[in-house]
Tab-separated table of C-alpha atoms (C1' of nucleotides) in Angstrom:
chain	number	residue	atom	x	y	z
A	1379	MET	CA	-7.822	17.646	8.236
A	1380	GLN	CA	-9.299	15.341	5.632
A	1381	LEU	CA	-7.670	12.045	4.778
A	1382	SER	CA	-6.691	11.429	1.176
A	1383	ARG	CA	-4.838	8.985	-0.998
A	1384	SER	CA	-1.739	11.136	-1.182
A	1385	TYR	CA	-1.564	11.634	2.589
A	1386	ILE	CA	-1.709	7.876	2.953
A	1387	VAL	CA	1.097	7.383	0.443
A	1388	ASP	CA	3.216	10.021	2.165
A	1389	ALA	CA	2.724	8.455	5.581
A	1390	ALA	CA	3.500	5.002	4.237
A	1391	LEU	CA	6.663	6.258	2.570
A	1392	GLU	CA	7.773	7.837	5.815
A	1393	ILE	CA	7.242	4.600	7.714
A	1394	LEU	CA	9.089	2.736	4.973
A	1395	ASP	CA	12.114	5.008	5.236
A	1396	THR	CA	12.143	4.952	9.025
A	1397	TYR	CA	11.264	1.362	9.893
A	1398	GLY	CA	11.396	-0.649	6.641
A	1399	PHE	CA	8.995	-2.650	4.495
A	1400	ALA	CA	8.052	-5.159	7.188
A	1401	ASP	CA	6.719	-2.361	9.369
A	1402	MET	CA	4.825	-0.679	6.571
A	1403	THR	CA	1.492	-2.141	7.629
A	1404	MET	CA	-1.956	-0.721	7.071
A	1405	ARG	CA	-2.432	-0.419	10.815
A	1406	ARG	CA	0.766	1.521	11.364
A	1407	VAL	CA	0.018	3.834	8.491
A	1408	ALA	CA	-3.387	4.441	10.055
A	1409	THR	CA	-1.849	5.077	13.480
A	1410	GLN	CA	0.645	7.519	12.003
A	1411	LEU	CA	-2.228	9.409	10.429
A	1412	GLY	CA	-4.227	9.336	13.685
A	1413	VAL	CA	-7.026	7.419	12.081
A	1414	ALA	CA	-8.763	4.046	12.408
A	1415	PRO	CA	-7.409	1.257	10.153
A	1416	GLY	CA	-10.707	0.983	8.320
A	1417	ALA	CA	-10.503	4.613	7.246
A	1418	LEU	CA	-7.728	3.809	4.774
A	1419	TYR	CA	-10.054	1.547	2.840
A	1420	TRP	CA	-12.219	4.431	1.789
A	1421	HIS	CA	-9.289	5.862	-0.209
A	1422	ILE	CA	-7.369	2.735	-1.172
A	1423	SER	CA	-8.859	-0.637	-1.992
A	1424	ASN	CA	-6.155	-2.850	-0.500
A	1425	LYS	CA	-2.512	-3.141	0.483
A	1426	GLN	CA	-1.360	-4.228	-2.966
A	1427	GLU	CA	-2.604	-0.924	-4.316
A	1428	LEU	CA	-0.720	0.955	-1.616
A	1429	VAL	CA	2.489	-0.936	-2.373
A	1430	ALA	CA	2.027	-0.193	-6.072
A	1431	ALA	CA	1.544	3.494	-5.306
A	1432	ILE	CA	4.663	3.574	-3.118
A	1433	ALA	CA	6.644	1.847	-5.846
A	1434	GLU	CA	5.539	4.464	-8.350
A	1435	ALA	CA	6.539	7.210	-5.960
A	1436	ILE	CA	9.975	5.631	-5.589
A	1437	ILE	CA	10.669	5.488	-9.319
A	1438	GLU	CA	8.952	8.777	-10.112
A	1439	PRO	CA	12.248	10.745	-10.097
A	1440	ILE	CA	13.455	8.853	-13.139
A	1441	GLY	CA	10.551	10.324	-15.071
A	1442	VAL	CA	11.420	13.905	-14.173
A	1443	ARG	CA	15.120	13.264	-14.787
A	1444	LEU	CA	14.383	11.788	-18.191
A	1445	ALA	CA	12.167	14.733	-19.113
A	1446	THR	CA	15.067	17.179	-18.942
A	1447	THR	CA	18.196	15.106	-19.689
A	1448	PRO	CA	18.355	12.234	-22.160
A	1449	LEU	CA	20.077	9.240	-20.606
A	1450	SER	CA	21.854	6.328	-22.206
A	1451	PRO	CA	20.520	2.893	-21.189
A	1452	ASP	CA	23.589	2.478	-19.023
A	1453	GLU	CA	23.045	5.800	-17.260
A	1454	LEU	CA	19.341	5.126	-16.921
A	1455	CYS	CA	19.980	1.871	-15.071
A	1456	THR	CA	22.452	3.548	-12.748
A	1457	SER	CA	19.894	6.246	-12.146
A	1458	LEU	CA	17.150	3.732	-11.448
A	1459	ARG	CA	19.434	1.899	-9.050
A	1460	GLU	CA	20.204	5.155	-7.286
A	1461	PHE	CA	16.554	5.960	-6.753
A	1462	LEU	CA	15.818	2.455	-5.509
A	1463	LEU	CA	18.600	2.755	-2.950
A	1464	HIS	CA	17.324	6.152	-1.901
A	1465	HIS	CA	14.539	4.560	0.167
A	1466	ARG	CA	14.861	1.855	2.764
A	1467	ASP	CA	13.855	-1.450	1.131
A	1468	GLY	CA	13.114	0.534	-2.033
A	1469	ALA	CA	14.238	-2.251	-4.352
A	1470	GLU	CA	12.203	-4.849	-2.486
A	1471	VAL	CA	9.075	-2.706	-2.698
A	1472	VAL	CA	9.524	-2.091	-6.415
A	1473	ALA	CA	10.271	-5.783	-6.976
A	1474	ALA	CA	7.069	-6.696	-5.136
A	1475	ALA	CA	5.020	-4.211	-7.138
A	1476	MET	CA	6.660	-5.213	-10.431
A	1477	SER	CA	5.718	-8.828	-10.254
A	1478	GLN	CA	2.047	-7.956	-9.932
A	1479	PRO	CA	0.693	-8.390	-13.449
A	1480	GLN	CA	-0.431	-5.271	-15.283
A	1481	SER	CA	1.875	-3.409	-12.963
A	1482	ALA	CA	2.158	0.300	-13.749
A	1483	VAL	CA	5.647	0.455	-12.241
A	1484	ARG	CA	6.987	-2.227	-14.508
A	1485	LEU	CA	5.414	-0.610	-17.532
A	1486	LYS	CA	6.939	2.756	-16.673
A	1487	ILE	CA	10.421	1.362	-16.125
A	1488	PHE	CA	10.068	-0.789	-19.212
A	1489	GLU	CA	9.044	2.184	-21.340
A	1490	ALA	CA	11.834	4.362	-20.006
A	1491	VAL	CA	14.448	1.710	-20.746
A	1492	THR	CA	12.964	0.932	-24.145
A	1493	SER	CA	12.909	4.573	-25.217
A	1494	SER	CA	16.470	5.035	-24.039
A	1495	ILE	CA	17.545	2.011	-26.057
A	1496	SER	CA	15.719	3.409	-29.078
A	1497	GLU	CA	17.782	6.575	-28.921
A	1498	TYR	CA	21.122	4.842	-28.595
A	1499	PHE	CA	20.572	1.915	-30.928
A	1500	ASP	CA	19.266	1.542	-34.447
A	1501	THR	CA	15.656	0.468	-34.079
A	1502	GLN	CA	15.287	-0.191	-37.798
A	1503	ILE	CA	17.973	-2.835	-37.688
A	1504	LEU	CA	17.518	-4.454	-34.271
A	1505	SER	CA	14.668	-6.930	-33.943
A	1506	PRO	CA	11.866	-5.763	-31.628
A	1507	SER	CA	12.122	-8.945	-29.593
A	1508	ASP	CA	15.773	-8.209	-28.855
A	1509	ILE	CA	14.912	-4.712	-27.681
A	1510	GLU	CA	12.137	-6.109	-25.502
A	1511	ALA	CA	14.421	-8.756	-24.095
A	1512	ALA	CA	17.102	-6.188	-23.377
A	1513	ALA	CA	14.646	-3.871	-21.627
A	1514	THR	CA	13.149	-6.513	-19.344
A	1515	GLY	CA	16.551	-8.040	-18.771
A	1516	LEU	CA	18.094	-4.754	-17.718
A	1517	THR	CA	15.147	-4.027	-15.440
A	1518	HIS	CA	15.163	-7.345	-13.604
A	1519	LEU	CA	18.912	-7.226	-13.350
A	1520	THR	CA	19.029	-3.788	-11.835
A	1521	VAL	CA	16.154	-4.263	-9.430
A	1522	GLY	CA	17.327	-7.709	-8.348
A	1523	ALA	CA	20.876	-6.608	-7.706
A	1524	ALA	CA	19.686	-3.532	-5.823
A	1525	ALA	CA	17.424	-5.659	-3.619
A	1526	LEU	CA	20.321	-7.930	-2.788
A	1527	HIS	CA	22.528	-4.954	-2.091
A	1528	GLN	CA	20.029	-3.421	0.313
A	1529	ALA	CA	19.489	-6.703	2.134
A	1530	GLY	CA	23.242	-6.990	2.562
A	1531	LEU	CA	23.476	-3.430	3.820
A	1532	GLN	CA	20.820	-4.008	6.446
A	1533	PHE	CA	22.375	-7.270	7.504
A	1534	ALA	CA	25.742	-5.604	7.933
A	1535	GLU	CA	24.118	-2.782	9.863
A	1536	ALA	CA	22.354	-5.243	12.157
A	1537	THR	CA	25.364	-7.437	12.832
A	1538	GLY	CA	27.910	-4.626	12.858
A	1539	GLU	CA	30.078	-6.184	10.187
A	1540	GLU	CA	31.649	-4.187	7.420
A	1541	PHE	CA	30.127	-4.573	4.020
A	1542	ASP	CA	31.473	-5.484	0.565
A	1543	ALA	CA	30.042	-2.842	-1.693
A	1544	ASP	CA	31.388	-4.564	-4.770
A	1545	ASN	CA	27.967	-5.462	-6.088
A	1546	GLU	CA	27.551	-1.791	-6.909
A	1547	TRP	CA	29.911	-2.398	-9.803
A	1548	GLN	CA	28.638	-5.857	-10.500
A	1549	SER	CA	25.232	-4.527	-11.400
A	1550	GLN	CA	26.590	-1.902	-13.763
A	1551	ASN	CA	28.992	-4.399	-15.256
A	1552	ALA	CA	26.176	-6.797	-15.994
A	1553	VAL	CA	24.202	-3.966	-17.578
A	1554	ARG	CA	27.154	-3.178	-19.812
A	1555	LEU	CA	27.607	-6.779	-20.833
A	1556	LEU	CA	23.997	-7.013	-21.906
A	1557	LEU	CA	24.233	-3.750	-23.828
A	1558	ALA	CA	27.451	-4.920	-25.467
A	1559	GLY	CA	25.554	-7.986	-26.610
A	1560	LEU	CA	22.855	-5.788	-28.061
A	1561	ARG	CA	25.448	-3.667	-29.881
A	1562	MET	CA	26.947	-6.806	-31.347
A	1563	LYS	CA	23.556	-7.891	-32.653
A	1564	GLU	CA	23.221	-4.487	-34.219
A	1565	LEU	CA	26.559	-4.774	-35.996
A	1566	GLU	CA	25.806	-8.323	-37.126
A	1567	SER	CA	22.535	-7.265	-38.691
A	1568	GLN	CA	24.199	-4.317	-40.375
A	1569	ASN	CA	26.814	-6.531	-42.007
A	1570	GLY	CA	24.301	-9.221	-42.843
A	1571	LYS	CA	22.394	-6.781	-45.010
B	571	MET	CA	5.756	-40.947	13.862
B	572	GLN	CA	8.490	-38.519	14.825
B	573	LEU	CA	8.637	-35.038	13.368
B	574	SER	CA	11.775	-33.980	11.536
B	575	ARG	CA	13.174	-31.197	9.461
B	576	SER	CA	12.696	-33.065	6.211
B	577	TYR	CA	9.074	-33.934	6.965
B	578	ILE	CA	8.454	-30.252	7.577
B	579	VAL	CA	10.076	-29.294	4.286
B	580	ASP	CA	8.060	-31.911	2.424
B	581	ALA	CA	4.786	-30.766	3.949
B	582	ALA	CA	5.609	-27.128	3.195
B	583	LEU	CA	6.446	-27.960	-0.416
B	584	GLU	CA	3.163	-29.782	-0.776
B	585	ILE	CA	1.239	-26.788	0.547
B	586	LEU	CA	3.229	-24.523	-1.748
B	587	ASP	CA	2.347	-26.551	-4.817
B	588	THR	CA	-1.300	-26.902	-3.873
B	589	TYR	CA	-2.183	-23.479	-2.434
B	590	GLY	CA	0.747	-21.136	-3.172
B	591	PHE	CA	3.299	-19.136	-1.227
B	592	ALA	CA	0.766	-16.986	0.646
B	593	ASP	CA	-0.763	-20.099	2.186
B	594	MET	CA	2.564	-21.634	3.110
B	595	THR	CA	2.311	-20.553	6.748
B	596	MET	CA	3.864	-22.176	9.778
B	597	ARG	CA	0.452	-22.903	11.163
B	598	ARG	CA	-0.795	-24.623	8.026
B	599	VAL	CA	2.352	-26.682	7.767
B	600	ALA	CA	1.804	-27.716	11.376
B	601	THR	CA	-1.844	-28.574	10.722
B	602	GLN	CA	-0.899	-30.629	7.675
B	603	LEU	CA	1.517	-32.588	9.852
B	604	GLY	CA	-1.086	-32.994	12.606
B	605	VAL	CA	1.068	-31.151	15.083
B	606	ALA	CA	0.957	-27.967	17.185
B	607	PRO	CA	2.546	-24.876	15.603
B	608	GLY	CA	5.170	-24.675	18.311
B	609	ALA	CA	6.426	-28.153	17.469
B	610	LEU	CA	8.001	-26.876	14.257
B	611	TYR	CA	10.298	-24.611	16.215
B	612	TRP	CA	12.099	-27.542	17.730
B	613	HIS	CA	13.356	-28.524	14.269
B	614	ILE	CA	13.524	-25.182	12.486
B	615	SER	CA	14.425	-21.865	14.048
B	616	ASN	CA	12.112	-19.613	12.069
B	617	LYS	CA	10.172	-19.145	8.845
B	618	GLN	CA	13.095	-17.626	6.966
B	619	GLU	CA	14.968	-20.849	7.453
B	620	LEU	CA	12.024	-22.850	6.167
B	621	VAL	CA	11.746	-20.647	3.079
B	622	ALA	CA	15.478	-21.037	2.492
B	623	ALA	CA	15.164	-24.814	2.792
B	624	ILE	CA	12.247	-24.869	0.348
B	625	ALA	CA	14.196	-22.733	-2.091
B	626	GLU	CA	17.109	-25.138	-1.935
B	627	ALA	CA	14.756	-28.037	-2.565
B	628	ILE	CA	13.375	-26.229	-5.611
B	629	ILE	CA	16.756	-25.648	-7.231
B	630	GLU	CA	18.215	-28.967	-6.121
B	631	PRO	CA	17.502	-30.655	-9.481
B	632	ILE	CA	19.962	-28.374	-11.236
B	633	GLY	CA	22.705	-29.862	-9.092
B	634	VAL	CA	21.879	-33.416	-10.077
B	635	ARG	CA	21.468	-32.432	-13.719
B	636	LEU	CA	24.817	-30.671	-13.719
B	637	ALA	CA	26.508	-33.682	-12.118
B	638	THR	CA	25.776	-35.879	-15.131
B	639	THR	CA	25.501	-33.523	-18.099
B	640	PRO	CA	27.610	-30.400	-18.571
B	641	LEU	CA	25.419	-27.441	-19.533
B	642	SER	CA	26.261	-24.246	-21.354
B	643	PRO	CA	25.367	-21.053	-19.454
B	644	ASP	CA	22.451	-20.625	-21.810
B	645	GLU	CA	21.157	-24.135	-21.172
B	646	LEU	CA	21.749	-23.808	-17.462
B	647	CYS	CA	19.552	-20.716	-17.269
B	648	THR	CA	16.795	-22.428	-19.230
B	649	SER	CA	17.108	-25.380	-16.895
B	650	LEU	CA	16.956	-23.159	-13.825
B	651	ARG	CA	13.919	-21.423	-15.219
B	652	GLU	CA	12.275	-24.763	-15.838
B	653	PHE	CA	12.796	-25.905	-12.270
B	654	LEU	CA	11.497	-22.623	-10.888
B	655	LEU	CA	8.340	-22.973	-12.935
B	656	HIS	CA	7.933	-26.540	-11.786
B	657	HIS	CA	6.550	-25.413	-8.406
B	658	ARG	CA	3.752	-22.968	-7.778
B	659	ASP	CA	5.325	-19.602	-6.880
B	660	GLY	CA	8.720	-21.300	-7.181
B	661	ALA	CA	10.436	-18.218	-8.575
B	662	GLU	CA	8.973	-15.983	-5.860
B	663	VAL	CA	10.174	-18.335	-3.137
B	664	VAL	CA	13.662	-18.527	-4.586
B	665	ALA	CA	13.723	-14.748	-5.066
B	666	ALA	CA	12.731	-14.281	-1.427
B	667	ALA	CA	15.393	-16.702	-0.218
B	668	MET	CA	18.033	-15.249	-2.544
B	669	SER	CA	17.829	-11.751	-1.229
B	670	GLN	CA	18.569	-12.926	2.284
B	671	PRO	CA	22.277	-12.279	2.731
B	672	GLN	CA	24.586	-15.271	3.057
B	673	SER	CA	21.885	-17.159	1.225
B	674	ALA	CA	22.865	-20.725	0.387
B	675	VAL	CA	20.495	-20.752	-2.597
B	676	ARG	CA	22.108	-17.750	-4.197
B	677	LEU	CA	25.549	-19.173	-3.632
B	678	LYS	CA	24.599	-22.470	-5.210
B	679	ILE	CA	23.048	-20.876	-8.277
B	680	PHE	CA	25.948	-18.460	-8.512
B	681	GLU	CA	28.489	-21.266	-8.383
B	682	ALA	CA	26.655	-23.337	-10.935
B	683	VAL	CA	26.461	-20.424	-13.378
B	684	THR	CA	30.065	-19.421	-12.732
B	685	SER	CA	31.400	-22.921	-13.328
B	686	SER	CA	29.356	-23.217	-16.503
B	687	ILE	CA	30.780	-19.916	-17.740
B	688	SER	CA	34.262	-21.138	-16.891
B	689	GLU	CA	33.835	-24.110	-19.159
B	690	TYR	CA	32.499	-22.188	-22.105
B	691	PHE	CA	34.650	-19.073	-21.879
B	692	ASP	CA	38.355	-18.443	-21.493
B	693	THR	CA	38.857	-17.701	-17.810
B	694	GLN	CA	42.486	-16.691	-18.332
B	695	ILE	CA	41.460	-13.861	-20.605
B	696	LEU	CA	38.158	-12.661	-19.149
B	697	SER	CA	38.377	-10.466	-16.062
B	698	PRO	CA	36.989	-12.094	-12.886
B	699	SER	CA	34.722	-9.128	-12.282
B	700	ASP	CA	33.102	-9.634	-15.689
B	701	ILE	CA	32.491	-13.276	-14.916
B	702	GLU	CA	31.006	-12.363	-11.553
B	703	ALA	CA	28.847	-9.696	-13.121
B	704	ALA	CA	27.664	-12.105	-15.780
B	705	ALA	CA	26.806	-14.779	-13.210
B	706	THR	CA	24.786	-12.516	-10.910
B	707	GLY	CA	23.223	-10.784	-13.888
B	708	LEU	CA	22.070	-14.038	-15.434
B	709	THR	CA	20.711	-15.232	-12.106
B	710	HIS	CA	18.678	-12.125	-11.318
B	711	LEU	CA	17.461	-11.966	-14.863
B	712	THR	CA	16.233	-15.529	-14.939
B	713	VAL	CA	14.641	-15.535	-11.512
B	714	GLY	CA	13.027	-12.130	-12.015
B	715	ALA	CA	11.559	-13.018	-15.378
B	716	ALA	CA	10.308	-16.348	-14.064
B	717	ALA	CA	8.613	-14.651	-11.102
B	718	LEU	CA	6.870	-12.246	-13.440
B	719	HIS	CA	5.858	-15.112	-15.696
B	720	GLN	CA	4.333	-17.063	-12.831
B	721	ALA	CA	2.466	-14.052	-11.513
B	722	GLY	CA	1.047	-13.518	-14.988
B	723	LEU	CA	0.048	-17.154	-15.250
B	724	GLN	CA	-1.817	-17.061	-11.971
B	725	PHE	CA	-3.514	-13.819	-12.851
B	726	ALA	CA	-4.681	-15.252	-16.153
B	727	GLU	CA	-5.892	-18.376	-14.389
B	728	ALA	CA	-7.819	-16.311	-11.838
B	729	THR	CA	-9.450	-13.966	-14.335
B	730	GLY	CA	-9.922	-16.562	-17.065
B	731	GLU	CA	-8.041	-14.545	-19.672
B	732	GLU	CA	-5.620	-16.128	-22.091
B	733	PHE	CA	-1.979	-15.488	-21.476
B	734	ASP	CA	0.920	-14.133	-23.566
B	735	ALA	CA	3.668	-16.660	-23.028
B	736	ASP	CA	6.144	-14.520	-24.954
B	737	ASN	CA	8.233	-13.770	-21.894
B	738	GLU	CA	9.453	-17.356	-22.078
B	739	TRP	CA	11.563	-16.261	-25.040
B	740	GLN	CA	12.274	-12.854	-23.635
B	741	SER	CA	14.147	-14.334	-20.723
B	742	GLN	CA	16.261	-16.595	-22.892
B	743	ASN	CA	16.865	-13.772	-25.340
B	744	ALA	CA	18.125	-11.538	-22.554
B	745	VAL	CA	20.397	-14.332	-21.355
B	746	ARG	CA	21.836	-14.656	-24.850
B	747	LEU	CA	22.395	-10.938	-25.174
B	748	LEU	CA	24.364	-10.892	-21.948
B	749	LEU	CA	26.414	-13.901	-23.007
B	750	ALA	CA	27.043	-12.314	-26.397
B	751	GLY	CA	28.405	-9.306	-24.549
B	752	LEU	CA	30.683	-11.549	-22.557
B	753	ARG	CA	31.890	-13.260	-25.739
B	754	MET	CA	32.677	-9.864	-27.223
B	755	LYS	CA	34.742	-8.920	-24.180
B	756	GLU	CA	36.596	-12.178	-24.597
B	757	LEU	CA	37.418	-11.429	-28.244
B	758	GLU	CA	38.414	-7.864	-27.447
B	759	SER	CA	40.878	-9.005	-24.805
B	760	GLN	CA	42.294	-11.629	-27.145
B	761	ASN	CA	42.995	-9.051	-29.835
B	762	GLY	CA	44.262	-6.503	-27.368
B	763	LYS	CA	47.042	-8.844	-26.308
C	607	DA	C1'	14.429	-34.908	23.774
C	608	DC	C1'	10.350	-33.663	21.867
C	609	DC	C1'	5.766	-31.849	21.882
C	610	DT	C1'	1.204	-29.467	23.665
C	611	DG	C1'	-1.537	-25.617	25.288
C	612	DA	C1'	-2.012	-21.354	25.566
C	613	DA	C1'	-0.746	-17.131	25.248
C	614	DC	C1'	1.478	-12.553	23.161
C	615	DA	C1'	1.653	-9.177	19.963
C	616	DC	C1'	0.508	-8.519	15.953
C	617	DC	C1'	-1.736	-8.721	10.740
C	618	DG	C1'	-5.401	-7.284	6.448
C	619	DT	C1'	-10.073	-6.523	5.691
C	620	DT	C1'	-15.077	-5.757	6.469
C	621	DC	C1'	-19.030	-3.398	7.842
C	622	DA	C1'	-22.792	-1.710	10.758
C	623	DA	C1'	-23.238	2.400	12.860
C	624	DG	C1'	-22.371	7.125	13.496
C	625	DT	C1'	-21.607	12.220	11.804
D	328	DA	C1'	-19.193	11.312	1.895
D	329	DC	C1'	-16.176	9.940	5.175
D	330	DC	C1'	-14.817	7.798	9.414
D	331	DT	C1'	-15.120	4.913	14.001
D	332	DG	C1'	-15.615	0.696	16.655
D	333	DA	C1'	-15.458	-3.585	16.760
D	334	DA	C1'	-15.142	-7.640	15.052
D	335	DC	C1'	-13.395	-11.799	11.900
D	336	DA	C1'	-10.086	-14.814	10.537
D	337	DC	C1'	-5.864	-15.128	10.524
D	338	DC	C1'	-0.309	-14.594	11.366
D	339	DG	C1'	4.904	-15.863	13.612
D	340	DT	C1'	6.932	-16.889	17.818
D	341	DT	C1'	7.604	-18.120	22.739
D	342	DC	C1'	7.536	-20.927	26.645
D	343	DA	C1'	5.859	-23.180	30.864
D	344	DA	C1'	4.295	-27.520	31.430
D	345	DG	C1'	3.807	-32.198	30.266
D	346	DT	C1'	5.624	-36.986	28.552
DNA sequence: ACCTGAACACCGTTCAAGT
DNA sequence: ACCTGAACACCGTTCAAGT
């Protein structure tokens, strides 16, 4: 059976879900595929690229969800959060991939959030820089809070303590505050006309 | 000359500023101090702890600044951002330390932002969960945007391209949107009384 | 108490050589 | 074209033994 990029991504994702990000090494992916470590480098140029690919796979469901149902910015962020939490260390992986410049993941999330904002706010009235700021703000917020949440979950699991899940609401609350700010700007500009 | 925790932190910070986070390894810190790698483990239990210590050193200036001058939440975030950008990969380090649960760095930033909010908003009227959400939201937002900014800077430096510094404003804009949302909540609750 | 030497169990990446 | 074997240059961490 021939090795390929998508087999590699699948194997890596499986290791991620089972053992976590720290164990998602090139060598373990290779072992899982029954192949020498060097073999991976014929299909993928380096680990960064693999991480980026995994991150895209993690957020891919938001694309298919958005294709059928239109989501408000609020709902979109909740959805994104959900998909991040759906994989072990999912938020951490996406955060790592996002802060690589020219990152495809960031662009995709950014575009999804921006288009959602455009449908629920008046683009003619709002300044583009406010929309941009809102989109990046919402993204960082959601991913950052999710990463923290997952770290807390794993810590609780490891130590056997029970876990405050109140940052579930915190994230959504912060999203709503930011969107409320955007709505206010919209109203201000409308009246200022 | 005797080794100590603070010498280790200083050496690590120097390596961070000169070569970046990836090169801030235990072994290089040891080499810089002219000591065997194992020696570090007498003073520091593991790398996580070192990273946490470095992160605290990076954000320490906000404490001293806040002790003399009171800052609005907006100003505080700009200040935080400034201090993150003051060290190579500073935002990445702080982000890494922050997502460790029970993180002292996160708590310190959180408390600073919360107290600043308390001075500029009416705590009697605003719900505590909104204040919490605002504080964590602002923190993740600022750190996330700064990390992205720094990654972009380094990429531009490496490839020799010029760099869009427009995410400087984006971060502050997002902060203002969130605070505007909080202000609106405040007004709403006032009128609803 | 504090540190060295040396090891253990790993990494990511490269590349001649094979098929 | 695609993969193996084997190496290169590293990691974090531990721990007997020294002083």
